[in-house]
């Protein structure tokens, strides 16, 4: 698939001397939802800032659908919508004025019907005449989203779009994101709610200490790095794991009434069959069996920990 955004060898050292990004290479595919994950201070907002032309890169290039984002800043910026992480919305302006102004700023002709639809999509229509400073935090975030959508961007950056918003808005947000994707908009989001990335993303990138340590299809990532656990609930209490079962590295529950086996989700499953046979041979009677699979969150925590 053709990439719509090309980030090549981008580094950033802030004036303080702190290196926030170390030669980042990343290609974003047209129409995908890409989730950028990483701990606090990893460099996510810095990278988004560079792509959007808010932060100056120390080196490297960013090309947005063929427009170099420095030499052809306007061409690149026109394509991008940004929902920033920080709320700078202590404005006397009304919701309506802010959104229509944002459209004009990006050289799009006035289209009140479209702005109305956007405001309805984010449940702000009844607040259209309110001054932004009079809105609650979550409503202000909705304004930022509406503002970014008002100029119909081809690429939408959502930097922690659901931080501090209620469950209702979070659901609305994901509806909006899905609808945008269906229209062909490319979406790049950061989130600390990893289950959101698990739910929404086509691909996942993990950034840690300014380095992109992984970029992978979400499904592939979960297949490759995912772990499964099988828990055997026992009819009788065990004091210790029998010697014959040692190779399976089973964990015995504190009450001695359950054994847990952990294995690679991708691996061959003959191990499970052999284990069950061995349990029967050992005369261990089972009451129930349950399996669980690791989440993207488990994988993420593992990756970042390994990266030290
Ligand atoms: N203007 C600045 N001057 C100096 N250092 C900065 C500046 N902005 C960010 N940093 C530093 O760069 C690093 C990356 O910050 P950034 O905001 O990109 O992280 P992040 O991944 O978005 O984190 P979070 O998850 O908390 O939003 C941090 O160590 C931060 O302190
Ligand atoms: Mg950030």
XYZ file of C-alpha atoms and ligand atoms in Angstrom:
340
model
C 0.000 0.000 0.000
C 1.132 3.515 -0.846
C 2.271 5.658 2.077
C 0.652 9.016 2.678
C 3.138 10.186 5.263
C 6.837 9.547 5.169
C 9.082 10.297 8.151
C 12.769 9.845 7.383
C 15.606 9.919 9.858
C 13.908 12.494 12.088
C 15.761 13.500 15.259
C 14.989 16.166 17.784
C 17.222 17.700 20.401
C 15.495 20.416 22.420
C 17.305 23.667 23.267
C 17.876 22.212 26.738
C 20.168 19.643 25.093
C 17.705 16.820 25.715
C 17.386 14.406 22.808
C 13.695 13.599 22.536
C 13.805 11.685 19.215
C 16.530 9.519 17.732
C 16.409 9.041 13.937
C 12.819 7.988 13.505
C 11.831 6.279 10.246
C 8.151 5.658 9.758
C 5.850 5.225 6.779
C 2.131 5.701 7.349
C -0.149 3.917 4.907
C -3.008 5.694 3.234
C -6.266 5.013 5.033
C -4.899 3.142 8.036
C -5.409 3.702 11.735
C -1.960 3.782 13.283
C -1.598 3.759 17.063
C 1.582 5.233 18.492
C 2.170 3.866 21.958
C 4.813 4.721 24.498
C 5.295 5.710 28.124
C 5.175 9.319 29.330
C 8.001 11.340 27.833
C 8.748 8.799 25.084
C 8.493 11.439 22.342
C 5.027 10.897 20.866
C 3.847 14.505 21.079
C 7.236 15.719 19.843
C 6.943 13.510 16.754
C 3.384 14.664 16.050
C 4.505 18.276 16.595
C 7.247 17.845 14.008
C 4.906 16.347 11.414
C 2.393 19.148 11.982
C 5.082 21.813 11.741
C 4.740 22.999 15.337
C 8.113 21.652 16.470
C 11.223 22.032 14.323
C 13.118 18.809 13.687
C 16.885 18.880 14.341
C 17.404 16.649 11.317
C 15.491 14.475 8.898
C 12.563 15.024 6.549
C 8.793 14.676 6.650
C 6.781 14.333 3.455
C 2.984 14.554 3.517
C 1.556 13.076 0.339
C 4.528 14.401 -1.606
C 4.693 17.796 0.153
C 7.873 18.408 2.120
C 6.587 19.813 5.408
C 9.267 22.521 5.590
C 9.749 23.602 1.955
C 6.038 23.233 1.171
C 4.618 23.889 4.623
C 1.192 25.046 3.437
C 0.708 22.118 1.088
C 1.566 19.683 3.855
C -0.358 21.433 6.622
C -3.545 21.711 4.560
C -3.890 17.947 4.601
C -3.521 17.562 8.341
C -5.935 17.856 11.213
C -4.566 17.840 14.740
C -6.336 17.238 18.004
C -3.620 18.348 20.409
C -2.920 16.769 23.770
C -2.862 20.067 25.635
C -6.012 22.132 25.909
C -5.442 25.772 24.981
C -9.031 26.750 24.809
C -9.540 29.640 27.216
C -11.231 31.496 24.447
C -14.044 34.052 24.399
C -15.027 32.736 20.999
C -18.065 30.566 20.516
C -17.868 26.927 19.504
C -19.449 27.759 16.165
C -17.041 30.620 15.392
C -13.979 28.544 16.277
C -14.957 25.708 13.982
C -15.917 27.873 11.020
C -12.753 29.948 11.472
C -10.636 26.792 11.479
C -12.138 25.857 8.118
C -11.296 29.236 6.657
C -7.781 29.029 8.016
C -7.163 25.968 5.900
C -8.474 27.630 2.757
C -11.702 25.640 2.643
C -14.854 27.443 1.457
C -17.565 28.051 4.057
C -19.889 25.094 4.532
C -22.248 25.642 7.463
C -24.057 22.350 6.833
C -20.802 20.442 7.189
C -19.792 22.254 10.382
C -23.258 21.556 11.762
C -22.813 17.854 11.045
C -19.402 17.806 12.741
C -20.791 19.510 15.848
C -23.679 17.055 15.973
C -21.271 14.127 15.588
C -19.393 15.169 18.715
C -22.590 16.102 20.593
C -21.793 19.808 20.737
C -24.635 21.171 18.669
C -26.539 22.459 21.703
C -23.373 24.310 22.786
C -22.668 25.936 19.449
C -23.289 29.450 20.764
C -21.458 28.972 24.067
C -18.129 30.633 24.673
C -15.438 27.979 24.862
C -14.201 29.186 28.253
C -17.591 28.314 29.740
C -17.380 24.630 28.737
C -16.256 21.688 30.832
C -12.894 19.975 30.161
C -14.440 17.117 28.200
C -16.518 19.534 26.146
C -13.388 21.549 25.350
C -11.800 18.397 24.055
C -14.843 17.840 21.872
C -14.313 21.370 20.509
C -10.721 20.497 19.609
C -11.943 17.420 17.792
C -14.658 19.361 15.957
C -12.127 22.040 15.043
C -9.752 19.471 13.566
C -12.563 17.828 11.618
C -14.050 21.093 10.374
C -11.503 21.473 7.598
C -11.875 17.898 6.323
C -8.280 16.705 6.739
C -6.873 13.714 4.852
C -4.704 12.835 7.821
C -5.927 13.236 11.359
C -3.651 13.208 14.391
C -5.300 12.460 17.694
C -2.883 13.014 20.565
C -4.493 11.388 23.607
C -7.973 12.189 22.358
C -9.728 10.354 25.143
C -7.658 11.519 28.110
C -10.082 12.879 30.680
C -13.251 12.293 28.720
C -16.251 10.337 29.903
C -17.218 6.887 28.666
C -19.969 8.334 26.521
C -17.660 10.664 24.600
C -15.056 7.948 24.285
C -17.636 5.811 22.506
C -18.743 8.766 20.350
C -15.095 9.398 19.515
C -14.521 5.900 18.288
C -17.673 6.087 16.204
C -16.359 9.296 14.646
C -12.944 7.723 14.034
C -14.491 4.663 12.401
C -16.683 6.817 10.177
C -13.640 8.872 9.145
C -11.661 5.792 8.321
C -14.551 4.530 6.218
C -14.301 7.806 4.276
C -10.610 7.138 3.634
C -9.084 9.445 6.255
C -5.738 8.273 7.619
C -5.644 8.355 11.421
C -2.681 8.445 13.746
C -3.449 8.344 17.411
C -1.659 8.127 20.697
C -3.365 6.734 23.729
C -2.580 5.393 27.141
C -5.693 3.265 27.006
C -4.038 0.419 25.198
C -7.266 -1.515 24.899
C -8.375 1.324 22.626
C -5.434 0.714 20.321
C -6.211 -2.986 20.489
C -9.770 -2.263 19.435
C -9.124 0.332 16.750
C -5.643 0.159 15.237
C -4.555 -1.562 12.047
C -0.904 -1.102 12.976
C 0.918 -0.272 16.148
C 4.178 1.568 16.727
C 5.947 1.547 20.070
C 8.217 4.424 20.951
C 10.435 4.394 24.023
C 13.012 6.986 25.057
C 12.882 8.655 21.651
C 13.367 5.451 19.664
C 10.817 3.629 17.592
C 11.376 0.138 18.900
C 8.645 -1.619 16.949
C 6.201 -1.148 14.090
C 3.914 -4.042 13.338
C 0.463 -5.064 12.172
C -1.601 -5.293 15.313
C -2.960 -8.740 14.540
C 0.518 -10.026 13.650
C 1.988 -8.518 16.811
C -0.565 -10.200 18.989
C -0.043 -13.475 17.219
C 3.747 -13.288 17.483
C 4.169 -11.949 20.972
C 0.934 -13.005 22.576
C 0.883 -15.571 25.344
C -1.895 -17.875 26.347
C -2.635 -19.247 29.741
C -4.578 -22.352 30.535
C -5.833 -22.746 34.057
C -6.895 -26.171 35.315
C -9.226 -26.061 38.258
C -8.694 -29.209 40.308
C -11.103 -31.487 42.097
C -8.622 -32.151 44.873
C -6.037 -29.993 46.598
C -2.366 -30.403 45.623
C 0.501 -29.671 48.017
C 3.091 -29.493 45.250
C 3.362 -29.870 41.468
C 4.213 -33.536 40.753
C 7.786 -34.107 39.490
C 6.514 -35.548 36.180
C 4.922 -32.184 35.385
C 8.074 -30.145 36.024
C 8.834 -29.553 32.286
C 5.603 -27.604 31.920
C 6.615 -25.037 34.552
C 3.126 -24.973 36.004
C 2.121 -22.458 38.635
C 0.208 -23.883 41.567
C -2.423 -21.585 43.065
C -1.940 -20.596 46.708
C -4.944 -22.688 47.747
C -3.537 -25.693 45.828
C -6.710 -26.010 43.781
C -5.567 -24.731 40.385
C -2.629 -25.210 38.019
C -1.743 -22.621 35.396
C 0.176 -23.344 32.216
C 1.608 -20.455 30.140
C 2.581 -20.951 26.504
C 3.209 -18.998 23.301
C -0.027 -18.228 21.490
C 1.771 -18.877 18.213
C 3.471 -22.091 19.292
C 2.316 -25.556 18.431
C -0.324 -26.873 20.760
C 0.913 -30.448 21.176
C 2.284 -29.320 24.525
C -1.240 -28.799 25.806
C -2.355 -32.253 24.695
C 0.655 -33.880 26.324
C 0.107 -31.907 29.493
C -3.527 -33.002 29.751
C -2.491 -36.642 29.212
C 0.157 -36.288 31.897
C -2.354 -34.753 34.322
C -4.622 -37.769 33.828
C -1.677 -40.148 34.278
C -0.904 -38.397 37.550
C -4.501 -39.008 38.564
C -5.186 -35.320 38.842
C -8.900 -34.804 38.337
C -10.060 -31.628 36.675
C -13.094 -29.599 37.568
C -12.808 -26.940 34.903
C -10.428 -25.501 32.313
C -10.158 -21.830 31.368
C -7.922 -20.113 28.842
C -6.902 -16.499 28.652
C -4.880 -14.683 26.039
C -2.555 -11.761 26.646
C -3.715 -8.319 25.612
C -1.863 -5.692 23.639
C -1.268 -4.067 26.999
C 0.702 -7.076 28.288
C 2.764 -7.112 25.093
C 3.407 -3.389 25.340
C 4.493 -3.541 28.973
C 6.844 -6.428 28.136
C 8.404 -4.574 25.201
C 9.025 -1.370 27.088
C 10.424 -3.240 30.093
C 12.816 -5.250 27.903
C 13.976 -2.041 26.244
C 14.967 -0.934 29.738
N 9.852 22.256 24.742
C 10.599 21.317 25.311
N 11.834 21.593 25.793
C 12.606 20.647 26.355
N 12.242 19.362 26.488
C 11.030 19.013 26.027
C 10.143 19.967 25.427
N 9.013 19.331 25.065
C 9.182 18.042 25.430
N 10.371 17.844 26.011
C 10.928 16.573 26.508
O 10.956 15.639 25.449
C 10.561 14.347 25.916
C 9.419 13.833 25.078
O 8.264 14.597 25.348
P 6.886 14.327 24.604
O 5.929 15.368 25.036
O 7.135 14.178 23.164
O 6.507 12.907 25.219
P 5.166 12.035 25.052
O 5.598 10.712 24.533
O 4.176 12.779 24.266
O 4.695 11.862 26.557
P 3.213 11.819 27.204
O 2.772 10.394 27.104
O 3.454 12.206 28.615
O 2.349 12.778 26.472
C 10.249 14.515 27.392
O 11.365 14.105 28.140
C 10.016 15.997 27.560
O 10.396 16.431 28.838
Mg 2.320 13.488 24.665
